[in-house]
Short mmCIF file of C-alpha atoms in Angstrom, two decimals:
data_model
loop_
_atom_site.label_atom_id
_atom_site.label_comp_id
_atom_site.label_asym_id
_atom_site.label_seq_id
_atom_site.Cartn_x
_atom_site.Cartn_y
_atom_site.Cartn_z
CA MET A 31 -11.20 49.68 -34.68
CA SER A 32 -14.69 50.05 -33.22
CA LYS A 33 -14.19 46.73 -31.42
CA ILE A 34 -11.55 48.38 -29.25
CA PHE A 35 -14.25 50.32 -27.41
CA PHE A 36 -16.29 47.21 -26.63
CA THR A 37 -13.60 45.34 -24.72
CA ARG A 38 -13.79 44.76 -20.98
CA SER A 39 -10.59 46.73 -20.44
CA PHE A 40 -11.99 49.82 -22.15
CA VAL A 41 -15.30 49.59 -20.28
CA ILE A 42 -13.43 49.50 -16.95
CA TYR A 43 -11.21 52.41 -18.00
CA PHE A 44 -14.14 54.44 -19.27
CA PHE A 45 -16.22 53.77 -16.15
CA PHE A 46 -13.55 55.04 -13.77
CA SER A 47 -12.75 57.98 -16.04
CA GLN A 48 -16.38 59.10 -15.76
CA ILE A 49 -16.10 58.94 -11.98
CA LEU A 50 -13.07 61.22 -12.23
CA ILE A 51 -15.01 63.64 -14.42
CA ILE A 52 -17.85 63.79 -11.89
CA LEU A 53 -15.40 64.38 -9.04
CA SER A 54 -13.62 67.09 -11.03
CA ASN A 55 -16.96 68.89 -11.41
CA THR A 56 -17.92 68.65 -7.74
CA SER A 57 -17.39 72.38 -7.14
CA LEU A 58 -19.55 73.21 -10.16
CA ILE A 59 -22.32 70.93 -8.90
CA LEU A 60 -22.19 72.28 -5.34
CA HIS A 61 -22.22 75.88 -6.55
CA GLN A 62 -25.38 75.08 -8.50
CA ILE A 63 -26.99 73.37 -5.50
CA ASN A 64 -26.04 76.19 -3.11
CA GLN A 65 -26.94 79.02 -5.46
CA PRO A 66 -28.15 82.00 -3.42
CA PRO A 67 -31.73 83.13 -4.04
CA LEU A 68 -32.32 85.89 -6.57
CA SER A 69 -29.05 85.17 -8.35
CA VAL A 70 -27.83 83.71 -11.64
CA TYR A 71 -25.04 81.13 -11.60
CA PRO A 72 -23.09 81.31 -14.88
CA LEU A 73 -21.50 77.89 -14.29
CA VAL A 74 -18.09 79.21 -13.25
CA ASN A 75 -15.81 76.22 -12.61
CA THR A 76 -12.47 77.91 -11.97
CA GLU A 77 -11.08 80.41 -9.50
CA TRP A 78 -9.54 82.28 -12.45
CA THR A 79 -12.86 83.90 -13.20
CA HIS A 80 -11.42 86.73 -15.30
CA ASP A 81 -10.23 84.20 -17.87
CA PHE A 82 -13.51 82.27 -17.69
CA TYR A 83 -15.48 85.40 -18.60
CA LEU A 84 -12.93 86.28 -21.28
CA TYR A 85 -13.59 82.95 -22.99
CA LEU A 86 -17.34 83.44 -22.59
CA SER A 87 -16.99 86.81 -24.31
CA VAL A 88 -15.40 85.07 -27.31
CA VAL A 89 -18.25 82.54 -27.35
CA THR A 90 -20.68 85.47 -27.35
CA GLN A 91 -18.82 87.10 -30.25
CA GLY A 92 -19.02 83.87 -32.23
CA LYS A 93 -22.70 83.53 -31.42
CA SER A 94 -23.25 87.12 -32.61
CA GLY A 95 -21.71 86.47 -36.02
CA SER A 96 -17.98 87.16 -35.66
CA TRP A 97 -15.42 84.80 -37.20
CA LEU A 98 -12.35 86.33 -35.54
CA TYR A 99 -11.87 87.48 -31.96
CA SER A 100 -11.88 91.25 -31.47
CA GLU A 101 -10.74 92.65 -28.13
CA THR A 102 -13.70 93.61 -25.94
CA TYR A 103 -11.89 94.72 -22.78
CA THR A 104 -10.20 97.90 -23.93
CA SER A 105 -11.34 101.15 -25.55
CA GLU A 106 -8.50 101.43 -28.07
CA PRO A 107 -8.89 99.96 -31.58
CA THR A 108 -7.20 96.57 -31.98
CA LYS A 109 -6.77 94.06 -34.79
CA PRO A 110 -8.91 90.90 -34.81
CA GLY A 111 -7.01 87.62 -34.63
CA PHE A 112 -7.41 83.87 -34.90
CA PHE A 113 -6.29 83.15 -31.33
CA LEU A 114 -9.17 81.70 -29.27
CA PHE A 115 -10.86 80.60 -32.50
CA TYR A 116 -11.99 77.48 -30.65
CA TYR A 117 -14.44 79.63 -28.68
CA ILE A 118 -15.63 81.33 -31.86
CA LEU A 119 -16.63 77.85 -33.06
CA VAL A 120 -18.33 77.18 -29.72
CA GLY A 121 -20.25 80.41 -30.30
CA LYS A 122 -21.40 79.11 -33.68
CA MET A 123 -22.70 76.00 -31.93
CA ALA A 124 -24.46 78.24 -29.40
CA ALA A 125 -26.09 80.19 -32.22
CA LEU A 126 -27.15 77.02 -34.04
CA PHE A 127 -28.83 75.49 -30.99
CA ASN A 128 -29.75 78.77 -29.25
CA LEU A 129 -27.64 77.97 -26.19
CA TRP A 130 -26.75 80.27 -23.31
CA PRO A 131 -22.99 80.97 -23.61
CA PRO A 132 -22.06 79.24 -20.30
CA VAL A 133 -24.02 76.14 -21.36
CA ALA A 134 -22.29 76.10 -24.76
CA TYR A 135 -18.92 76.53 -23.02
CA HIS A 136 -19.42 73.52 -20.75
CA LEU A 137 -21.00 71.40 -23.46
CA ALA A 138 -17.87 71.99 -25.54
CA ARG A 139 -15.71 71.21 -22.51
CA ILE A 140 -17.43 67.88 -21.86
CA ILE A 141 -17.30 66.90 -25.54
CA SER A 142 -13.59 67.79 -25.69
CA LEU A 143 -12.95 65.88 -22.47
CA GLU A 144 -14.69 62.71 -23.62
CA PHE A 145 -12.85 62.97 -26.93
CA PHE A 146 -9.56 63.26 -25.05
CA ILE A 147 -10.34 60.26 -22.84
CA LEU A 148 -11.17 58.07 -25.84
CA LEU A 149 -7.98 59.10 -27.64
CA VAL A 150 -5.80 58.40 -24.61
CA TYR A 151 -7.02 54.80 -24.62
CA LEU A 152 -6.77 54.51 -28.41
CA LEU A 153 -3.16 55.72 -28.42
CA CYS A 154 -2.25 53.34 -25.59
CA TYR A 155 -3.95 50.49 -27.43
CA GLN A 156 -2.07 51.36 -30.60
CA ILE A 157 1.34 51.32 -28.88
CA LEU A 158 0.95 48.85 -26.00
CA GLY A 159 -1.60 46.43 -27.44
CA GLN A 160 -4.88 45.19 -26.00
CA ARG A 161 -3.47 43.64 -22.81
CA LEU A 162 -1.53 46.69 -21.64
CA ALA A 163 -3.73 49.47 -23.04
CA ILE A 164 -5.71 49.85 -19.82
CA LEU A 165 -2.46 50.05 -17.86
CA GLY A 166 -0.99 52.87 -19.94
CA ALA A 167 -4.31 54.73 -20.21
CA GLY A 168 -5.00 54.40 -16.49
CA LEU A 169 -1.58 55.73 -15.55
CA SER A 170 -1.95 58.59 -18.05
CA LEU A 171 -5.29 59.65 -16.63
CA PHE A 172 -5.07 58.80 -12.92
CA THR A 173 -1.49 59.74 -12.01
CA GLY A 174 -1.41 62.56 -9.46
CA LEU A 175 1.25 64.94 -8.22
CA SER A 176 3.97 63.84 -5.84
CA PRO A 177 3.15 64.22 -2.12
CA LEU A 178 2.65 67.92 -1.46
CA PRO A 179 5.38 68.25 1.24
CA LEU A 180 7.95 67.70 -1.53
CA PHE A 181 6.97 71.02 -3.10
CA LYS A 182 8.41 74.25 -1.74
CA GLU A 183 5.12 76.15 -2.03
CA THR A 184 2.33 75.43 0.43
CA LEU A 185 -1.43 75.76 0.20
CA ASN A 186 -2.70 78.92 1.86
CA LEU A 187 -6.47 79.10 1.94
CA GLN A 188 -6.38 82.50 3.63
CA PHE A 189 -5.20 84.10 0.39
CA TYR A 190 -7.36 82.07 -1.99
CA PRO A 191 -6.90 81.93 -4.94
CA ALA A 192 -3.53 83.72 -4.88
CA GLY A 193 -2.42 81.42 -2.06
CA TYR A 194 -2.78 78.36 -4.28
CA PRO A 195 0.44 77.34 -6.06
CA TRP A 196 0.35 77.09 -9.84
CA TRP A 197 0.95 73.34 -9.96
CA MET A 198 -2.40 72.62 -8.31
CA SER A 199 -4.07 73.13 -11.68
CA PHE A 200 -2.21 70.07 -13.02
CA ASP A 201 -3.42 67.59 -10.43
CA THR A 202 -5.43 64.60 -11.65
CA LEU A 203 -8.87 66.12 -11.10
CA GLU A 204 -7.80 69.63 -12.02
CA ARG A 205 -6.46 68.47 -15.40
CA LEU A 206 -9.97 67.23 -16.19
CA ASN A 207 -11.45 70.54 -15.05
CA GLY A 208 -9.25 72.66 -17.29
CA PHE A 209 -10.19 75.16 -19.94
CA PRO A 210 -11.88 73.44 -22.89
CA HIS A 211 -9.50 74.76 -25.57
CA HIS A 212 -6.60 73.25 -23.61
CA ILE A 213 -8.31 69.87 -23.45
CA PHE A 214 -9.37 69.97 -27.10
CA GLY A 215 -5.88 70.99 -28.22
CA GLN A 216 -4.36 68.09 -26.31
CA ALA A 217 -6.90 65.75 -27.90
CA ILE A 218 -5.86 66.98 -31.35
CA LEU A 219 -2.24 66.32 -30.39
CA LEU A 220 -3.11 62.73 -29.44
CA LEU A 221 -5.01 62.24 -32.69
CA THR A 222 -2.06 63.62 -34.65
CA VAL A 223 0.34 61.21 -32.94
CA ILE A 224 -2.04 58.32 -33.68
CA ALA A 225 -2.10 59.32 -37.36
CA VAL A 226 1.70 59.68 -37.43
CA ILE A 227 2.16 56.17 -36.05
CA HIS A 228 -0.32 54.80 -38.59
CA PHE A 229 1.73 56.46 -41.32
CA VAL A 230 5.01 55.08 -39.98
CA ARG A 231 3.58 51.57 -39.87
CA THR A 232 1.72 51.57 -43.20
CA GLN A 233 3.67 54.13 -45.27
CA LYS A 234 0.33 55.31 -46.68
CA TRP A 235 0.27 58.97 -47.69
CA ARG A 236 -3.26 59.59 -46.48
CA PHE A 237 -2.07 59.25 -42.89
CA ALA A 238 0.81 61.68 -43.47
CA ILE A 239 -1.55 64.21 -45.04
CA CYS A 240 -4.05 63.71 -42.22
CA SER A 241 -1.29 64.23 -39.64
CA ALA A 242 -0.11 67.39 -41.39
CA PHE A 243 -3.63 68.79 -41.51
CA LEU A 244 -4.28 67.99 -37.85
CA SER A 245 -1.01 69.55 -36.73
CA LEU A 246 -1.76 72.72 -38.69
CA ILE A 247 -5.32 73.11 -37.39
CA GLY A 248 -4.51 71.94 -33.87
CA GLY A 249 -1.54 74.28 -33.65
CA LEU A 250 -3.66 77.29 -34.59
CA LEU A 251 -6.35 76.34 -32.07
CA PHE A 252 -3.88 75.60 -29.26
CA PRO A 253 -0.27 76.61 -30.07
CA PRO A 254 1.49 74.75 -27.17
CA ILE A 255 1.00 71.41 -28.96
CA LEU A 256 3.30 72.61 -31.76
CA GLY A 257 6.35 72.25 -29.53
CA PRO A 258 6.33 68.46 -29.21
CA LEU A 259 5.26 68.06 -32.83
CA VAL A 260 8.12 70.12 -34.27
CA VAL A 261 10.81 69.21 -31.74
CA CYS A 262 9.99 65.56 -31.09
CA LEU A 263 9.28 64.64 -34.70
CA SER A 264 12.50 66.35 -35.78
CA LEU A 265 14.63 64.64 -33.14
CA GLY A 266 12.98 61.31 -33.82
CA LEU A 267 13.65 61.66 -37.54
CA ILE A 268 17.30 62.62 -36.96
CA ILE A 269 17.97 59.63 -34.71
CA TYR A 270 16.05 57.30 -36.98
CA SER A 271 17.87 58.48 -40.09
CA LEU A 272 21.43 58.31 -38.82
CA PRO A 273 23.26 55.93 -41.17
CA ILE A 274 24.91 54.20 -38.23
CA ILE A 275 21.48 53.16 -37.03
CA ARG A 276 19.54 52.86 -40.27
CA LYS A 277 21.75 51.47 -43.03
CA LEU A 278 18.88 51.38 -45.50
CA PHE A 279 18.44 55.15 -45.30
CA TRP A 280 17.37 55.64 -48.90
CA ASP A 281 14.90 52.78 -48.71
CA LYS A 282 12.92 54.83 -46.18
CA TRP A 283 12.47 57.92 -48.33
CA LYS A 284 8.66 57.77 -48.13
CA LEU A 285 8.67 57.73 -44.33
CA ILE A 286 11.20 60.54 -44.16
CA ALA A 287 9.28 62.64 -46.69
CA GLY A 288 6.00 62.09 -44.82
CA ILE A 289 7.49 63.10 -41.47
CA LEU A 290 9.05 66.18 -43.08
CA LEU A 291 5.61 67.09 -44.44
CA ILE A 292 4.13 66.92 -40.93
CA ILE A 293 7.01 68.95 -39.51
CA ALA A 294 6.53 71.53 -42.26
CA ALA A 295 2.81 71.85 -41.48
CA SER A 296 3.54 72.23 -37.76
CA SER A 297 6.23 74.81 -38.51
CA ALA A 298 3.83 76.72 -40.75
CA ALA A 299 1.32 76.88 -37.90
CA TYR A 300 4.08 78.06 -35.57
CA LEU A 301 5.07 80.85 -37.98
CA MET A 302 1.43 81.93 -38.19
CA VAL A 303 1.30 82.06 -34.38
CA ILE A 304 4.44 84.22 -34.31
CA TRP A 305 2.95 86.47 -36.98
CA GLN A 306 -0.23 86.87 -34.94
CA GLN A 307 1.77 87.80 -31.84
CA HIS A 308 3.34 90.65 -33.81
CA GLN A 309 -0.02 92.14 -34.80
CA GLY A 310 -0.18 94.38 -31.75
CA PHE A 311 -2.31 94.30 -28.63
CA PRO A 312 -3.38 91.99 -27.00
CA TRP A 313 -1.36 89.31 -28.80
CA ASN A 314 2.04 90.86 -28.09
CA GLN A 315 1.14 91.40 -24.44
CA TRP A 316 0.23 87.74 -24.01
CA ALA A 317 3.76 86.63 -24.83
CA SER A 318 5.57 89.22 -22.72
CA ASN A 319 3.26 88.80 -19.72
CA GLU A 320 3.57 85.02 -19.77
CA LEU A 321 7.37 85.15 -19.93
CA ILE A 322 7.46 87.41 -16.88
CA ARG A 323 4.80 85.40 -15.07
CA TRP A 324 6.31 81.94 -15.56
CA ASN A 325 10.01 82.42 -16.31
CA THR A 326 10.74 85.20 -13.81
CA ASN A 327 8.08 85.31 -11.11
CA GLU A 328 8.07 81.55 -10.37
CA PRO A 329 11.59 80.92 -9.00
CA ASN A 330 10.70 77.36 -7.93
CA PHE A 331 9.27 76.29 -11.29
CA ASN A 332 12.25 74.14 -12.31
CA TYR A 333 12.34 72.45 -8.92
CA SER A 334 8.59 71.76 -8.91
CA LEU A 335 8.69 70.22 -12.38
CA PHE A 336 10.63 67.20 -11.10
CA PHE A 337 7.79 66.34 -8.70
CA PHE A 338 5.09 67.10 -11.21
CA PHE A 339 4.50 63.58 -12.52
CA GLY A 340 4.47 61.62 -9.30
CA ILE A 341 6.48 58.42 -9.44
CA LEU A 342 6.15 57.94 -13.21
CA PRO A 343 9.64 59.26 -14.13
CA VAL A 344 11.18 56.53 -11.96
CA ILE A 345 9.07 53.74 -13.43
CA VAL A 346 9.68 54.69 -17.06
CA PHE A 347 13.46 54.28 -16.83
CA PRO A 348 13.61 50.64 -18.08
CA THR A 349 11.47 51.47 -21.12
CA VAL A 350 13.50 54.61 -21.83
CA ILE A 351 16.63 52.47 -22.13
CA LYS A 352 14.82 49.98 -24.33
CA SER A 353 13.40 52.74 -26.56
CA VAL A 354 16.82 54.25 -27.20
CA PHE A 355 18.01 51.02 -28.79
CA SER A 356 14.72 49.96 -30.37
CA ARG A 357 15.41 51.54 -33.79
CA ARG A 358 11.67 52.22 -34.13
CA PHE A 359 10.54 55.72 -35.02
CA GLU A 360 7.38 55.56 -32.88
CA ASP A 361 9.48 54.68 -29.83
CA TYR A 362 11.66 57.73 -30.42
CA LEU A 363 8.58 59.91 -30.83
CA ILE A 364 6.99 58.81 -27.54
CA LEU A 365 10.32 59.04 -25.72
CA PHE A 366 11.08 62.59 -26.85
CA TRP A 367 7.49 63.63 -26.14
CA ALA A 368 7.80 62.31 -22.59
CA ILE A 369 11.04 64.17 -21.87
CA TYR A 370 10.13 67.27 -23.89
CA PRO A 371 9.44 69.49 -20.82
CA PHE A 372 12.79 68.54 -19.28
CA MET A 373 14.71 68.97 -22.55
CA LEU A 374 13.46 72.49 -23.23
CA LEU A 375 13.30 73.75 -19.65
CA PRO A 376 16.89 75.13 -19.58
CA PHE A 377 16.36 76.93 -22.89
CA ALA A 378 12.80 78.20 -22.38
CA THR A 379 13.70 81.83 -21.66
CA THR A 380 16.23 81.97 -24.50
CA LEU A 381 13.63 80.60 -26.90
CA GLY A 382 10.99 83.06 -25.64
CA LEU A 383 8.88 80.14 -24.46
CA PRO A 384 6.80 80.50 -21.26
CA LYS A 385 7.65 77.51 -19.09
CA ILE A 386 4.01 76.75 -18.38
CA ARG A 387 3.55 75.90 -22.06
CA LEU A 388 5.90 72.94 -21.66
CA LEU A 389 3.27 71.31 -19.48
CA GLN A 390 0.20 71.99 -21.59
CA GLU A 391 0.86 69.32 -24.22
CA ALA A 392 -0.28 66.35 -22.10
CA PRO A 393 3.21 65.07 -21.13
CA VAL A 394 1.66 62.69 -18.60
CA VAL A 395 0.28 60.62 -21.51
CA PRO A 396 3.65 59.53 -23.00
CA LEU A 397 4.97 59.02 -19.49
CA GLY A 398 1.96 56.83 -18.74
CA ILE A 399 2.61 54.82 -21.91
CA LEU A 400 6.28 54.31 -21.04
CA ALA A 401 5.39 53.42 -17.45
CA GLY A 402 2.76 50.96 -18.64
CA ALA A 403 5.35 49.31 -20.88
CA SER A 404 7.82 49.08 -17.99
CA ILE A 405 5.33 47.53 -15.61
CA GLY A 406 3.65 45.24 -18.09
CA ARG A 407 6.55 44.03 -20.22
CA ILE A 408 9.86 44.37 -18.45
CA ILE A 409 9.15 43.80 -14.76
CA PRO A 410 7.04 40.62 -15.21
CA LYS A 411 9.89 38.95 -17.08
CA THR A 412 11.90 38.80 -13.88
CA SER A 413 9.44 39.25 -11.04
CA GLY A 414 6.02 38.03 -12.14
CA ASN A 415 2.52 39.49 -12.09
CA ILE A 416 2.34 39.91 -8.31
CA PHE A 417 5.16 42.44 -8.35
CA ARG A 418 3.47 44.21 -11.27
CA LEU A 419 0.32 44.57 -9.16
CA VAL A 420 2.37 45.92 -6.26
CA ILE A 421 3.89 48.55 -8.55
CA ILE A 422 0.48 49.64 -9.83
CA VAL A 423 -0.87 50.00 -6.29
CA ALA A 424 2.27 51.93 -5.31
CA VAL A 425 1.82 54.38 -8.19
CA ILE A 426 -1.79 55.08 -7.22
CA THR A 427 -0.97 55.32 -3.51
CA PHE A 428 1.94 57.68 -4.16
CA GLY A 429 -0.29 60.23 -5.86
CA LEU A 430 -3.49 59.66 -3.89
CA PRO A 431 -2.67 61.94 -0.90
CA SER A 432 -2.15 64.95 -3.16
CA ILE A 433 -5.40 64.23 -5.04
CA ILE A 434 -7.39 63.98 -1.80
CA THR A 435 -5.78 67.05 -0.20
CA ILE A 436 -6.32 69.29 -3.22
CA PHE A 437 -9.88 68.02 -3.62
CA GLN A 438 -10.63 68.83 0.03
CA GLU A 439 -9.05 72.27 -0.29
CA ARG A 440 -11.19 73.03 -3.33
CA LEU A 441 -14.36 72.11 -1.46
CA SER A 442 -13.34 74.15 1.57
CA THR A 443 -13.27 77.32 -0.56
CA LEU A 444 -16.94 77.05 -1.56
CA PRO A 445 -18.22 79.17 1.36
CA LEU A 446 -16.05 82.04 0.09
CA PHE A 447 -18.28 82.32 -2.97
CA VAL A 448 -21.83 81.91 -1.70
CA SER A 449 -22.35 85.44 -2.99
CA GLY A 450 -20.54 87.85 -5.26
CA HIS A 451 -20.76 88.82 -8.87
CA HIS A 452 -18.06 86.61 -10.36
CA PHE A 453 -19.54 83.34 -9.11
CA HIS A 454 -23.18 84.25 -8.51
CA ILE A 455 -24.51 87.27 -10.38
CA PRO A 456 -27.35 89.03 -8.54
CA ARG A 457 -30.61 88.79 -10.47
CA PRO A 458 -31.02 92.62 -10.72
CA THR A 459 -27.54 92.85 -12.24
CA TYR A 460 -28.31 90.15 -14.78
CA ASN A 461 -31.63 91.83 -15.63
CA ALA A 462 -29.69 95.00 -16.43
CA ILE A 463 -27.40 92.99 -18.70
CA LYS A 464 -30.44 91.59 -20.51
CA TYR A 465 -31.76 95.13 -20.95
CA MET A 466 -28.47 96.14 -22.54
CA GLU A 467 -28.64 93.12 -24.84
CA ASP A 468 -32.04 94.23 -26.10
CA ASN A 469 -31.38 97.97 -26.37
CA LEU A 470 -27.70 98.70 -27.01
CA LYS A 471 -26.04 98.64 -30.40
CA PRO A 472 -23.48 95.84 -30.84
CA TYR A 473 -20.02 96.70 -29.55
CA SER A 474 -21.09 99.88 -27.80
CA LEU A 475 -18.45 100.90 -25.27
CA ILE A 476 -19.45 100.86 -21.58
CA LEU A 477 -17.75 102.34 -18.53
CA SER A 478 -18.07 100.32 -15.33
CA GLU A 479 -15.95 99.07 -12.46
CA GLN A 480 -13.51 96.38 -13.68
CA MET A 481 -15.45 93.38 -12.31
CA MET A 482 -18.59 94.27 -14.23
CA GLY A 483 -16.37 95.28 -17.13
CA ASN A 484 -15.18 91.68 -17.15
CA ILE A 485 -18.65 90.15 -16.86
CA ILE A 486 -20.87 92.18 -19.20
CA PRO A 487 -19.17 91.23 -22.54
CA ALA A 488 -19.45 87.56 -21.56
CA PHE A 489 -23.19 87.69 -22.23
CA ILE A 490 -23.72 90.44 -24.80
CA PRO A 491 -21.58 91.75 -27.70
CA VAL A 492 -20.33 95.02 -26.21
CA LYS A 493 -16.97 96.50 -25.23
CA THR A 494 -15.89 97.78 -21.83
CA TYR A 495 -13.32 100.39 -20.85
CA VAL A 496 -11.60 98.16 -18.29
CA GLY A 497 -12.22 94.46 -17.70
CA HIS A 498 -9.16 92.19 -17.83
CA PHE A 499 -5.64 92.89 -16.59
CA THR A 500 -4.06 91.31 -19.69
CA HIS A 501 -6.62 92.41 -22.26
CA THR A 502 -7.04 96.03 -21.16
CA ILE A 503 -4.39 98.48 -22.31
CA ASN A 504 -2.97 100.31 -19.26
CA PHE A 505 -5.26 98.30 -17.00
CA TYR A 506 -4.19 99.75 -13.64
CA GLN A 507 -4.19 103.34 -14.90
CA LYS A 508 -7.68 102.88 -16.33
CA GLU A 509 -8.86 101.22 -13.14
CA GLN A 510 -7.76 104.27 -11.16
CA LEU A 511 -9.45 106.64 -13.62
CA THR A 512 -12.63 104.59 -13.35
CA ARG A 513 -12.61 104.82 -9.57
CA SER A 514 -12.08 108.57 -9.75
CA PHE A 515 -14.99 108.87 -12.17
CA PHE A 516 -17.43 106.98 -9.93
CA ALA A 517 -16.10 108.67 -6.79
CA GLN A 518 -16.86 111.96 -8.58
CA THR A 519 -13.49 113.39 -7.59
CA MET A 520 -12.94 114.42 -11.21
CA LYS A 521 -13.91 117.80 -12.52
CA GLU A 522 -16.87 117.59 -14.87
CA SER A 523 -14.70 118.60 -17.81
CA GLU A 524 -12.19 115.85 -16.97
CA ALA A 525 -14.94 113.25 -16.68
CA LYS A 526 -16.46 114.28 -20.00
CA LYS A 527 -13.03 114.18 -21.65
CA LEU A 528 -12.49 110.64 -20.34
CA LEU A 529 -15.70 109.46 -21.99
CA VAL A 530 -15.26 111.35 -25.26
CA ASP A 531 -11.60 110.42 -25.76
CA ASN A 532 -12.42 106.74 -25.31
CA ASN A 533 -15.66 106.72 -27.34
CA ILE A 534 -17.63 105.58 -24.29
CA SER A 535 -21.36 105.62 -25.00
CA TYR A 536 -22.81 104.27 -21.73
CA VAL A 537 -22.02 104.29 -18.03
CA TYR A 538 -23.10 101.41 -15.79
CA GLN A 539 -23.60 102.08 -12.09
CA GLY A 540 -24.41 98.99 -10.06
CA GLU A 541 -23.53 97.40 -6.76
CA ASN A 542 -19.76 97.36 -7.26
CA GLU A 543 -19.69 100.92 -8.56
CA ARG A 544 -21.68 102.06 -5.52
CA LEU A 545 -19.00 100.58 -3.28
CA ILE A 546 -16.73 103.32 -4.63
CA ASN A 547 -19.28 106.03 -3.90
CA ASN A 548 -22.86 105.25 -2.96
CA ILE A 549 -24.45 108.31 -4.52
CA LEU A 550 -26.01 108.95 -7.91
CA LEU A 551 -23.73 110.29 -10.60
CA LYS A 552 -24.37 114.01 -11.01
CA TYR A 553 -22.52 114.66 -14.23
CA SER A 554 -24.67 116.83 -16.49
CA PHE A 555 -23.72 114.93 -19.65
CA LEU A 556 -25.31 111.66 -18.45
CA GLU A 557 -28.93 110.66 -19.08
CA LYS A 558 -30.61 107.79 -17.24
CA ILE A 559 -32.06 105.20 -19.61
CA TYR A 560 -32.46 102.33 -17.13
CA GLU A 561 -33.03 102.38 -13.37
CA LYS A 562 -34.22 99.37 -11.43
CA ASP A 563 -33.22 97.71 -8.15
CA GLU A 564 -30.43 100.26 -7.62
CA ILE A 565 -28.92 99.49 -11.02
CA ILE A 566 -28.62 102.54 -13.27
CA LEU A 567 -27.51 102.73 -16.88
CA TYR A 568 -26.63 106.16 -18.24
CA LYS A 569 -26.33 107.25 -21.84
CA VAL A 570 -23.57 109.73 -22.62
CA LEU A 571 -25.00 112.85 -24.24
#
């Protein structure tokens, strides 16, 4: 198998994939180059900075010794859970090599990304063979969105990032710049499919057991991959096992038993995910918020989905027809995986499934495989290699305008973040965070404005009163109470009650807090323990 990665086709594929990775990290590189003086750049590579710092906070927990994620952005007691365990493991790597959490985060992202890229090619090689592997892998990796005018939403830089439609995050370059646990989960899905196909072809139990193990672990690390595993394997097995298609049903008992084992492992992981969601905040709020966000507040989601994969759905049609009548289990698996988002879309709300999750299991990969088969096997039989080349160029050209436009829009937003805490933390602010790391007890509770409440736990193992709109109980109510506290419009007794009732031990007053009221806090129950460069940390007496 190692010879696969020394072929000319793979070298070409790998070379251009690395160019894509570099382009996808252009914003990260330019932010580093244009870092303002007297600031710290925590390597933020997404406009959804609240989630970026959330994941850093989990890395920090793992680095500090935790094995399960405990909520850091709310004052109420919550139950630890295995969600986001990927970042706990990244934290263990950070502890082992003494890495800064942002460095560990991006190191894990790059490793996951390279792993994903290798597995895309390996899966295409396994299904399409050596000659067509580069075709399927290239289409899987390089295919962009349809031309942007086909979408109902438009880009609106004035309201960045809220003015950016959701589907921008699934463009060619943006897929490679995604959150690392998404990329790693998709890589595990690819590896599981590879193992499943090995089992189907060899009937060796070790591949079935390996597939079952991967589906269980991968599903716990990134639950969206469980959908195609449970649904597509089940549908594939049903079609494959119909007596009208497979007369020798009982002769295939080993294959059927192995696939059922994999389905059982995936289902077990799914049940564990459901159990975790019923363990209270924040797990239950994730599910409800995502259903509202994606199934209610995005009225054009269904429409946009049909332009999501560029021209690939048109090209795959000949291979879809061929797969239906192929009587091969692996063909059924790839086919159902490719159409999985479209199959479940009408039933997503009924099933309690956020629609966005239908697109987080790398559906462009099976579509790329089917498209590669259509171009490389079916079209040449009637039209020759010249027409095949024309089709390949057409696919790239069809998606290229959207890739270029989105890339340019991303770069045009850089001036919006030449300063500011979320992208570039002022050095005095970061020095105060380092002081807290050295002097505060682990998981002390801190009151600050919500932006700093989001940032501080990303670097040190503490909790904040308000810091993330999904991970803070009663976020908007707490945000208003926080503003009243720093504006000093509360009575002293009310302010003290706020701190005591929420077990708050420290109050942070920095640049953002001074924007609420640029005067020192005069509450008698606060004692200054740190004051430097207009950053003050108070201890609650």
